[in-house]
Short mmCIF file of C-alpha atoms and ligand atoms in Angstrom, two decimals:
data_model
loop_
_atom_site.label_atom_id
_atom_site.label_comp_id
_atom_site.label_asym_id
_atom_site.label_seq_id
_atom_site.Cartn_x
_atom_site.Cartn_y
_atom_site.Cartn_z
CA UNK A 1 -6.89 50.87 8.22
CA UNK A 2 -7.33 54.65 7.96
CA UNK A 3 -5.29 56.73 10.39
CA UNK A 4 -6.88 59.82 11.58
CA UNK A 5 -4.13 62.26 12.71
CA UNK A 6 -6.21 64.93 14.68
CA UNK A 7 -5.59 66.67 18.01
CA UNK A 8 -9.30 67.71 18.34
CA UNK A 9 -10.23 64.47 20.13
CA UNK A 10 -14.24 65.27 19.67
CA UNK A 11 -13.53 65.63 15.96
CA UNK A 12 -11.29 62.51 15.75
CA UNK A 13 -13.52 60.08 17.69
CA UNK A 14 -16.50 61.37 15.78
CA UNK A 15 -14.30 60.73 12.55
CA UNK A 16 -13.30 57.35 13.53
CA UNK A 17 -16.93 56.45 14.67
CA UNK A 18 -18.58 57.35 11.18
CA UNK A 19 -15.47 55.71 9.14
CA UNK A 20 -16.18 52.40 11.57
CA UNK A 21 -19.82 52.56 10.50
CA UNK A 22 -19.24 53.05 6.88
CA UNK A 23 -16.87 49.75 6.98
CA UNK A 24 -13.32 51.14 7.56
CA UNK A 25 -11.09 49.99 10.12
CA UNK A 26 -9.86 53.11 11.69
CA UNK A 27 -7.15 54.37 14.59
CA UNK A 28 -6.62 57.91 15.85
CA UNK A 29 -3.42 59.35 16.93
CA UNK A 30 -3.33 63.21 18.30
CA UNK A 31 0.45 64.23 17.81
CA UNK A 32 3.22 64.52 15.26
CA UNK A 33 5.09 61.91 17.29
CA UNK A 34 2.28 59.35 17.64
CA UNK A 35 1.60 59.67 13.79
CA UNK A 36 5.29 58.49 13.31
CA UNK A 37 4.88 55.53 15.48
CA UNK A 38 1.59 54.61 13.65
CA UNK A 39 3.19 54.30 10.69
CA UNK A 40 4.44 50.91 11.71
CA UNK A 41 0.84 49.96 11.58
CA UNK A 42 0.83 50.18 8.01
CA UNK A 43 -2.32 52.55 7.38
CA UNK A 44 -4.05 52.29 4.05
CA UNK A 45 -4.90 56.13 4.06
CA UNK A 46 -4.15 58.93 6.23
CA UNK A 47 -6.44 61.93 7.34
CA UNK A 48 -4.02 64.56 8.38
CA UNK A 49 -4.77 67.77 10.16
CA UNK A 50 -2.12 70.39 9.66
CA UNK A 51 -2.05 72.19 13.14
CA UNK A 52 -0.67 69.63 15.66
CA UNK A 53 0.27 70.46 19.14
CA UNK A 54 3.96 69.13 18.62
CA UNK A 55 4.52 70.56 15.02
CA UNK A 56 3.14 71.01 11.54
CA UNK A 57 1.15 68.47 9.80
CA UNK A 58 3.24 68.88 6.86
CA UNK A 59 6.22 67.47 8.88
CA UNK A 60 4.03 64.33 9.18
CA UNK A 61 3.34 64.42 5.47
CA UNK A 62 7.11 64.75 4.70
CA UNK A 63 7.67 61.89 6.60
CA UNK A 64 5.16 59.63 4.96
CA UNK A 65 6.42 60.48 1.75
CA UNK A 66 9.89 59.45 2.58
CA UNK A 67 8.32 56.04 3.33
CA UNK A 68 5.82 55.78 0.58
CA UNK A 69 5.04 57.95 -2.79
CA UNK A 70 1.82 55.92 -3.03
CA UNK A 71 -0.03 56.17 0.55
CA UNK A 72 -2.91 58.55 -0.01
CA UNK A 73 -3.09 61.46 2.45
CA UNK A 74 -5.88 63.69 2.86
CA UNK A 75 -5.14 67.09 4.59
CA UNK A 76 -7.83 68.69 6.63
CA UNK A 77 -7.15 72.30 7.31
CA UNK A 78 -8.96 75.47 8.95
CA UNK A 79 -9.93 77.94 6.13
CA UNK A 80 -7.30 80.35 7.83
CA UNK A 81 -4.45 78.19 6.86
CA UNK A 82 -4.73 78.97 3.31
CA UNK A 83 -0.72 79.09 2.36
CA UNK A 84 -0.28 75.93 4.41
CA UNK A 85 -3.13 74.36 2.35
CA UNK A 86 -1.32 75.47 -1.09
CA UNK A 87 2.00 74.15 0.81
CA UNK A 88 0.45 70.82 1.96
CA UNK A 89 -0.36 70.07 -1.75
CA UNK A 90 3.17 70.85 -2.97
CA UNK A 91 4.56 68.63 -0.18
CA UNK A 92 2.54 65.48 -1.89
CA UNK A 93 -0.95 65.47 -0.38
CA UNK A 94 -3.40 63.68 -2.64
CA UNK A 95 -6.27 65.85 -1.75
CA UNK A 96 -7.45 68.43 1.00
CA UNK A 97 -10.72 69.28 2.88
CA UNK A 98 -11.26 72.64 4.40
CA UNK A 99 -13.10 72.60 8.25
CA UNK A 100 -15.61 72.38 8.63
CA UNK A 101 -16.10 69.69 6.13
CA UNK A 102 -19.14 67.41 5.68
CA UNK A 103 -18.56 63.97 6.60
CA UNK A 104 -20.14 62.37 3.48
CA UNK A 105 -17.99 64.44 1.49
CA UNK A 106 -14.72 63.25 3.38
CA UNK A 107 -15.94 59.67 2.82
CA UNK A 108 -16.62 60.08 -1.02
CA UNK A 109 -12.74 61.70 -1.38
CA UNK A 110 -11.58 58.66 0.88
CA UNK A 111 -13.26 56.18 -1.53
CA UNK A 112 -11.53 57.61 -4.62
CA UNK A 113 -8.38 57.71 -3.09
CA UNK A 114 -8.57 54.04 -2.15
CA UNK A 115 -9.99 53.29 -5.58
CA UNK A 116 -6.78 55.28 -7.11
CA UNK A 117 -4.99 51.89 -8.29
CA UNK A 118 -7.99 50.54 -9.86
CA UNK A 119 -8.47 53.52 -12.03
CA UNK A 120 -6.64 52.24 -15.17
CA UNK A 121 -10.04 51.02 -16.42
CA UNK A 122 -10.86 52.57 -19.81
CA UNK A 123 -14.49 50.75 -20.60
CA UNK A 124 -17.73 50.53 -18.33
CA UNK A 125 -20.81 48.52 -18.93
CA UNK A 126 -23.71 49.77 -16.70
CA UNK A 127 -26.83 47.82 -17.74
CA UNK A 128 -27.32 48.13 -21.39
CA UNK A 129 -25.01 51.41 -21.57
CA UNK A 130 -21.35 50.95 -22.63
CA UNK A 131 -18.67 53.62 -22.28
CA UNK A 132 -15.58 53.23 -24.23
CA UNK A 133 -12.85 55.81 -23.14
CA UNK A 134 -10.28 55.49 -25.90
CA UNK A 135 -12.75 56.26 -28.61
CA UNK A 136 -14.69 58.62 -26.36
CA UNK A 137 -17.88 56.97 -27.32
CA UNK A 138 -21.15 55.75 -25.32
CA UNK A 139 -23.88 53.47 -26.42
CA UNK A 140 -26.88 51.94 -25.35
CA UNK A 141 -28.05 48.51 -26.50
CA UNK A 142 -25.55 49.15 -29.58
CA UNK A 143 -26.93 52.62 -30.33
CA UNK A 144 -24.29 55.28 -30.17
CA UNK A 145 -25.25 58.52 -27.71
CA UNK A 146 -24.53 61.98 -29.48
CA UNK A 147 -22.69 63.49 -26.63
CA UNK A 148 -20.87 66.88 -26.51
CA UNK A 149 -17.16 66.21 -25.06
CA UNK A 150 -18.32 67.68 -21.67
CA UNK A 151 -21.52 65.44 -21.64
CA UNK A 152 -18.96 62.61 -22.33
CA UNK A 153 -16.55 63.67 -19.53
CA UNK A 154 -19.15 63.78 -17.10
CA UNK A 155 -20.62 60.30 -17.96
CA UNK A 156 -17.15 58.86 -18.09
CA UNK A 157 -16.30 60.30 -14.56
CA UNK A 158 -19.79 59.05 -13.26
CA UNK A 159 -18.81 55.55 -14.62
CA UNK A 160 -15.59 55.70 -12.72
CA UNK A 161 -17.11 56.00 -9.50
CA UNK A 162 -18.66 52.54 -9.81
CA UNK A 163 -22.33 53.51 -8.27
CA UNK A 164 -20.75 55.81 -5.72
CA UNK A 165 -22.52 59.21 -5.55
CA UNK A 166 -20.35 62.24 -6.96
CA UNK A 167 -20.97 65.50 -5.02
CA UNK A 168 -21.45 68.84 -6.67
CA UNK A 169 -17.99 69.73 -5.43
CA UNK A 170 -16.48 66.78 -6.88
CA UNK A 171 -18.02 67.40 -10.02
CA UNK A 172 -17.07 71.07 -10.24
CA UNK A 173 -13.50 70.19 -9.60
CA UNK A 174 -13.18 67.14 -11.68
CA UNK A 175 -15.28 68.21 -14.75
CA UNK A 176 -14.92 71.94 -14.90
CA UNK A 177 -11.75 72.15 -13.10
CA UNK A 178 -13.13 75.05 -10.61
CA UNK A 179 -11.51 74.69 -7.22
CA UNK A 180 -13.04 77.30 -5.47
CA UNK A 181 -15.65 77.55 -2.80
CA UNK A 182 -16.85 81.23 -3.75
CA UNK A 183 -18.02 80.23 -7.41
CA UNK A 184 -21.01 78.01 -7.50
CA UNK A 185 -21.20 75.78 -10.69
CA UNK A 186 -24.73 74.27 -9.38
CA UNK A 187 -26.79 75.56 -12.48
CA UNK A 188 -23.97 74.68 -14.78
CA UNK A 189 -23.99 70.98 -13.46
CA UNK A 190 -27.59 70.67 -13.31
CA UNK A 191 -28.15 71.50 -17.10
CA UNK A 192 -25.33 69.27 -18.41
CA UNK A 193 -26.79 66.61 -15.72
CA UNK A 194 -30.57 67.14 -17.33
CA UNK A 195 -29.13 67.18 -20.98
CA UNK A 196 -27.26 64.16 -20.41
CA UNK A 197 -29.90 62.19 -18.74
CA UNK A 198 -32.16 63.16 -21.85
CA UNK A 199 -29.54 61.75 -24.25
CA UNK A 200 -29.33 58.65 -22.16
CA UNK A 201 -32.92 58.19 -22.49
CA UNK A 202 -33.27 58.58 -26.11
CA UNK A 203 -33.40 55.25 -27.08
CA UNK A 204 -35.37 54.01 -24.02
CA UNK A 205 -34.13 51.75 -21.29
CA UNK A 206 -34.14 52.23 -17.49
CA UNK A 207 -32.86 55.71 -15.90
CA UNK A 208 -29.51 55.62 -15.18
CA UNK A 209 -28.40 58.96 -14.00
CA UNK A 210 -29.95 59.82 -11.00
CA UNK A 211 -29.92 63.02 -8.76
CA UNK A 212 -29.19 62.50 -4.96
CA UNK A 213 -31.27 65.43 -3.78
CA UNK A 214 -29.02 68.19 -1.99
CA UNK A 215 -25.74 66.21 -2.63
CA UNK A 216 -25.07 65.51 -6.32
CA UNK A 217 -25.34 62.57 -9.00
CA UNK A 218 -24.88 58.96 -9.21
CA UNK A 219 -24.88 56.52 -12.15
CA UNK A 220 -26.40 53.31 -11.71
CA UNK A 221 -29.14 50.94 -12.46
CA UNK A 222 -32.17 51.20 -10.29
CA UNK A 223 -32.44 53.87 -7.56
CA1 CA B 1 -5.47 70.86 15.12
#
């Protein structure tokens, strides 16, 4: 169950509706007090608004961390609350999103957080493509691909998503470690994706790296 702590009722209801449609069970609470009570329901993940009517969301975060070091918490915050946002990360949030954010982006981040514990995987097979993390090699039908370190990072990251879409924002942050809304890495991402796609196709085989128009990339067999 995903717990949405958000005092904007229109937002929290539409969030829960979207999450339910995506197959998650969801509960909304609208205050710090209700959030504390809802911990008894043992949520799997918390989406936490920082500005609550009866206190700071950071207090909720601390309460959550006292109970569990592992429970994923994604903070949502207004752009103006930059300092509280940084405070949120140092208080143990796993991720944050600046309002207004796209629902698809939030969904992608939720999936990543929920998959966190499965992320010990070091080898992936996608059709005839094999990616081996310890040796940092990738091959198709046994033929090793000649990838740059950055291209390999991109490929391994895509593989770790198990066929889920990586948004440009996720790629920018995970591969290029650029966490700014000011700098657009779109061209850089496109160039690397296009080179990687070319190298993946060098020995033939079905296309594996697909562009999702306006969103990002996905690595999978078939469209
Ligand atoms: Ca609020």
